[in-house]
PDB file of C-alpha atoms in Angstrom:
ATOM      1  CA  MET A   1      30.242 -52.016   7.650  1.00 46.00           C
ATOM      2  CA  THR A   2      31.441 -48.640   6.540  1.00 54.00           C
ATOM      3  CA  ASN A   3      33.841 -49.919   4.273  1.00 60.00           C
ATOM      4  CA  ASP A   4      37.191 -48.933   6.484  1.00 65.00           C
ATOM      5  CA  VAL A   5      40.480 -50.241   5.258  1.00 67.00           C
ATOM      6  CA  ALA A   6      43.283 -51.680   6.480  1.00 68.00           C
ATOM      7  CA  PHE A   7      46.895 -51.732   5.360  1.00 69.00           C
ATOM      8  CA  ASN A   8      48.419 -55.468   5.193  1.00 74.00           C
ATOM      9  CA  ARG A   9      52.494 -55.129   5.616  1.00 79.00           C
ATOM     10  CA  SER A  10      52.997 -58.274   4.369  1.00 84.00           C
ATOM     11  CA  ASN A  11      51.600 -58.077   0.664  1.00 82.00           C
ATOM     12  CA  GLY A  12      51.349 -54.137   0.389  1.00 76.00           C
ATOM     13  CA  VAL A  13      47.599 -54.445   0.010  1.00 72.00           C
ATOM     14  CA  PHE A  14      44.760 -52.565   1.411  1.00 69.00           C
ATOM     15  CA  ASN A  15      41.823 -54.798   2.365  1.00 68.00           C
ATOM     16  CA  PHE A  16      38.386 -53.729   3.786  1.00 64.00           C
ATOM     17  CA  VAL A  17      37.980 -54.944   7.244  1.00 63.00           C
ATOM     18  CA  ASN A  18      35.051 -56.951   8.102  1.00 62.00           C
ATOM     19  CA  ASP A  19      33.093 -56.097  11.294  1.00 67.00           C
ATOM     20  CA  ASN A  20      34.987 -57.500  13.779  1.00 70.00           C
ATOM     21  CA  ASP A  21      38.306 -55.601  12.464  1.00 73.00           C
ATOM     22  CA  GLU A  22      35.965 -52.482  12.145  1.00 77.00           C
ATOM     23  CA  LEU A  23      35.018 -52.187  15.693  1.00 80.00           C
ATOM     24  CA  ALA A  24      38.790 -52.998  16.703  1.00 81.00           C
ATOM     25  CA  GLN A  25      39.622 -50.162  14.987  1.00 82.00           C
ATOM     26  CA  ARG A  26      37.126 -48.124  16.079  1.00 85.00           C
ATOM     27  CA  ILE A  27      37.934 -49.160  19.866  1.00 88.00           C
ATOM     28  CA  LYS A  28      41.666 -48.611  18.718  1.00 88.00           C
ATOM     29  CA  ILE A  29      41.274 -44.695  17.730  1.00 89.00           C
ATOM     30  CA  LEU A  30      39.207 -44.031  20.731  1.00 91.00           C
ATOM     31  CA  LEU A  31      41.990 -45.293  23.369  1.00 90.00           C
ATOM     32  CA  GLY A  32      44.722 -43.946  20.952  1.00 89.00           C
ATOM     33  CA  THR A  33      43.087 -40.472  21.033  1.00 91.00           C
ATOM     34  CA  ASN A  34      44.525 -38.469  23.560  1.00 91.00           C
ATOM     35  CA  LEU A  35      42.495 -36.033  25.978  1.00 92.00           C
ATOM     36  CA  GLY A  36      42.936 -32.507  24.285  1.00 92.00           C
ATOM     37  CA  GLU A  37      44.615 -33.744  21.124  1.00 92.00           C
ATOM     38  CA  ILE A  38      42.008 -33.074  18.591  1.00 90.00           C
ATOM     39  CA  PRO A  39      42.728 -29.436  17.780  1.00 92.00           C
ATOM     40  CA  TRP A  40      38.886 -28.279  16.935  1.00 93.00           C
ATOM     41  CA  ASP A  41      37.500 -29.803  20.286  1.00 91.00           C
ATOM     42  CA  ARG A  42      40.206 -30.406  22.963  1.00 92.00           C
ATOM     43  CA  THR A  43      37.464 -31.894  25.556  1.00 91.00           C
ATOM     44  CA  LYS A  44      37.281 -35.044  23.207  1.00 92.00           C
ATOM     45  CA  GLY A  45      39.739 -38.002  23.885  1.00 93.00           C
ATOM     46  CA  PHE A  46      41.179 -40.614  26.514  1.00 93.00           C
ATOM     47  CA  ASP A  47      42.827 -39.735  29.275  1.00 92.00           C
ATOM     48  CA  GLN A  48      46.106 -41.591  28.406  1.00 87.00           C
ATOM     49  CA  ASN A  49      47.540 -40.263  31.442  1.00 85.00           C
ATOM     50  CA  ASN A  50      45.567 -42.872  33.768  1.00 82.00           C
ATOM     51  CA  ILE A  51      47.252 -45.701  32.062  1.00 83.00           C
ATOM     52  CA  ILE A  52      51.016 -43.927  32.243  1.00 80.00           C
ATOM     53  CA  ARG A  53      50.570 -43.117  35.979  1.00 80.00           C
ATOM     54  CA  ASN A  54      48.825 -46.299  37.188  1.00 79.00           C
ATOM     55  CA  GLY A  55      50.770 -48.860  34.419  1.00 78.00           C
ATOM     56  CA  LYS A  56      51.378 -51.378  37.343  1.00 82.00           C
ATOM     57  CA  GLN A  57      47.777 -51.442  38.362  1.00 87.00           C
ATOM     58  CA  ILE A  58      45.542 -53.188  36.355  1.00 91.00           C
ATOM     59  CA  HIS A  59      42.406 -52.613  38.186  1.00 92.00           C
ATOM     60  CA  VAL A  60      43.078 -48.549  37.826  1.00 91.00           C
ATOM     61  CA  ILE A  61      43.330 -49.200  33.905  1.00 91.00           C
ATOM     62  CA  GLU A  62      40.558 -51.279  33.714  1.00 93.00           C
ATOM     63  CA  THR A  63      38.390 -48.395  35.384  1.00 94.00           C
ATOM     64  CA  ALA A  64      39.448 -45.784  33.233  1.00 93.00           C
ATOM     65  CA  ILE A  65      39.090 -47.169  30.316  1.00 93.00           C
ATOM     66  CA  THR A  66      35.549 -48.601  31.383  1.00 94.00           C
ATOM     67  CA  GLU A  67      34.625 -45.118  32.299  1.00 94.00           C
ATOM     68  CA  TYR A  68      35.520 -43.952  29.116  1.00 94.00           C
ATOM     69  CA  LEU A  69      34.033 -46.416  26.489  1.00 93.00           C
ATOM     70  CA  LYS A  70      30.839 -46.495  28.383  1.00 93.00           C
ATOM     71  CA  LYS A  71      30.173 -43.069  26.994  1.00 92.00           C
ATOM     72  CA  GLN A  72      31.664 -43.654  23.335  1.00 91.00           C
ATOM     73  CA  LEU A  73      29.904 -46.924  23.227  1.00 89.00           C
ATOM     74  CA  ASN A  74      26.393 -47.340  23.641  1.00 88.00           C
ATOM     75  CA  THR A  75      26.578 -51.446  23.360  1.00 87.00           C
ATOM     76  CA  PHE A  76      29.916 -51.634  25.945  1.00 87.00           C
ATOM     77  CA  VAL A  77      29.609 -54.080  29.261  1.00 89.00           C
ATOM     78  CA  GLU A  78      33.205 -54.281  30.396  1.00 91.00           C
ATOM     79  CA  VAL A  79      36.855 -54.868  29.447  1.00 94.00           C
ATOM     80  CA  LYS A  80      39.853 -56.838  30.976  1.00 94.00           C
ATOM     81  CA  VAL A  81      43.330 -55.912  30.300  1.00 93.00           C
ATOM     82  CA  THR A  82      44.430 -59.566  29.510  1.00 93.00           C
ATOM     83  CA  SER A  83      48.302 -59.037  29.121  1.00 90.00           C
ATOM     84  CA  ILE A  84      50.218 -55.534  29.690  1.00 88.00           C
ATOM     85  CA  THR A  85      54.310 -55.095  29.397  1.00 86.00           C
ATOM     86  CA  HIS A  86      56.658 -52.563  30.667  1.00 83.00           C
ATOM     87  CA  HIS A  87      59.963 -51.293  29.928  1.00 79.00           C
ATOM     88  CA  ASP A  88      61.516 -48.460  32.186  1.00 78.00           C
ATOM     89  CA  ASN A  89      58.561 -47.496  34.131  1.00 74.00           C
ATOM     90  CA  ARG A  90      56.256 -47.078  31.061  1.00 78.00           C
ATOM     91  CA  VAL A  91      53.260 -49.243  29.470  1.00 81.00           C
ATOM     92  CA  THR A  92      55.107 -50.649  25.887  1.00 81.00           C
ATOM     93  CA  ASP A  93      52.707 -53.411  25.181  1.00 86.00           C
ATOM     94  CA  MET A  94      48.995 -54.112  26.332  1.00 89.00           C
ATOM     95  CA  ALA A  95      46.296 -56.183  25.165  1.00 90.00           C
ATOM     96  CA  ILE A  96      42.323 -56.141  26.234  1.00 91.00           C
ATOM     97  CA  ASP A  97      39.388 -57.698  25.925  1.00 92.00           C
ATOM     98  CA  ILE A  98      36.241 -55.956  25.668  1.00 91.00           C
ATOM     99  CA  ASN A  99      32.372 -57.398  25.970  1.00 89.00           C
ATOM    100  CA  LEU A 100      29.852 -55.844  24.190  1.00 86.00           C
ATOM    101  CA  LYS A 101      26.073 -56.379  24.509  1.00 87.00           C
ATOM    102  CA  HIS A 102      24.908 -59.264  21.793  1.00 82.00           C
ATOM    103  CA  GLN A 103      28.460 -59.208  20.128  1.00 80.00           C
ATOM    104  CA  GLN A 104      31.718 -61.769  21.148  1.00 78.00           C
ATOM    105  CA  VAL A 105      34.599 -60.324  23.187  1.00 83.00           C
ATOM    106  CA  GLN A 106      36.998 -58.727  20.787  1.00 79.00           C
ATOM    107  CA  LYS A 107      40.662 -58.890  21.813  1.00 84.00           C
ATOM    108  CA  ILE A 108      42.416 -56.235  20.642  1.00 83.00           C
ATOM    109  CA  GLN A 109      46.199 -54.848  21.075  1.00 82.00           C
ATOM    110  CA  VAL A 110      45.705 -51.448  22.056  1.00 79.00           C
ATOM    111  CA  ILE A 111      49.278 -50.548  22.892  1.00 76.00           C
ATOM    112  CA  GLY A 112      52.269 -52.001  20.633  1.00 71.00           C
ATOM    113  CA  GLY A 113      51.641 -54.949  19.031  1.00 63.00           C
ATOM    114  CA  GLU A 114      53.214 -53.767  15.558  1.00 56.00           C
ATOM    115  CA  ALA A 115      56.304 -55.757  15.334  1.00 46.00           C
ATOM    116  CA  ASN A 116      54.644 -59.108  15.388  1.00 42.00           C
ATOM    117  CA  GLY A 117      52.789 -57.784  12.078  1.00 40.00           C
ATOM    118  CA  ASN A 118      49.439 -57.240  13.760  1.00 42.00           C
ATOM    119  CA  ASP A 119      47.854 -54.219  12.097  1.00 40.00           C
ATOM    120  CA  GLN A 120      44.301 -54.477  14.205  1.00 40.00           C
TER     121      GLN A 120
END
């Protein structure tokens, strides 16, 4: 554990995250960093256009995420999109299950979800 913290909006306190939360946080950061977004290395990041362009083709989204996370996480096995919501032809909410070697499946809200108080 690296002693990462998460802000709890309901009580205004910073809490240390556990191993599962830390992994979920890492995956959200990996998928939330758009390709070319990091100024000192424009080759890093996930091409989020794959989700934008293919929002209704879940298998295409799963393939894009799989290809990216296989390069980033040496324990990555598979991803499954468990829910996806569109508004005006744009993905507004997306949850995934991530399967990693020797670990429980991680359920992660990767797009949206803030309205329900889930800060993971």
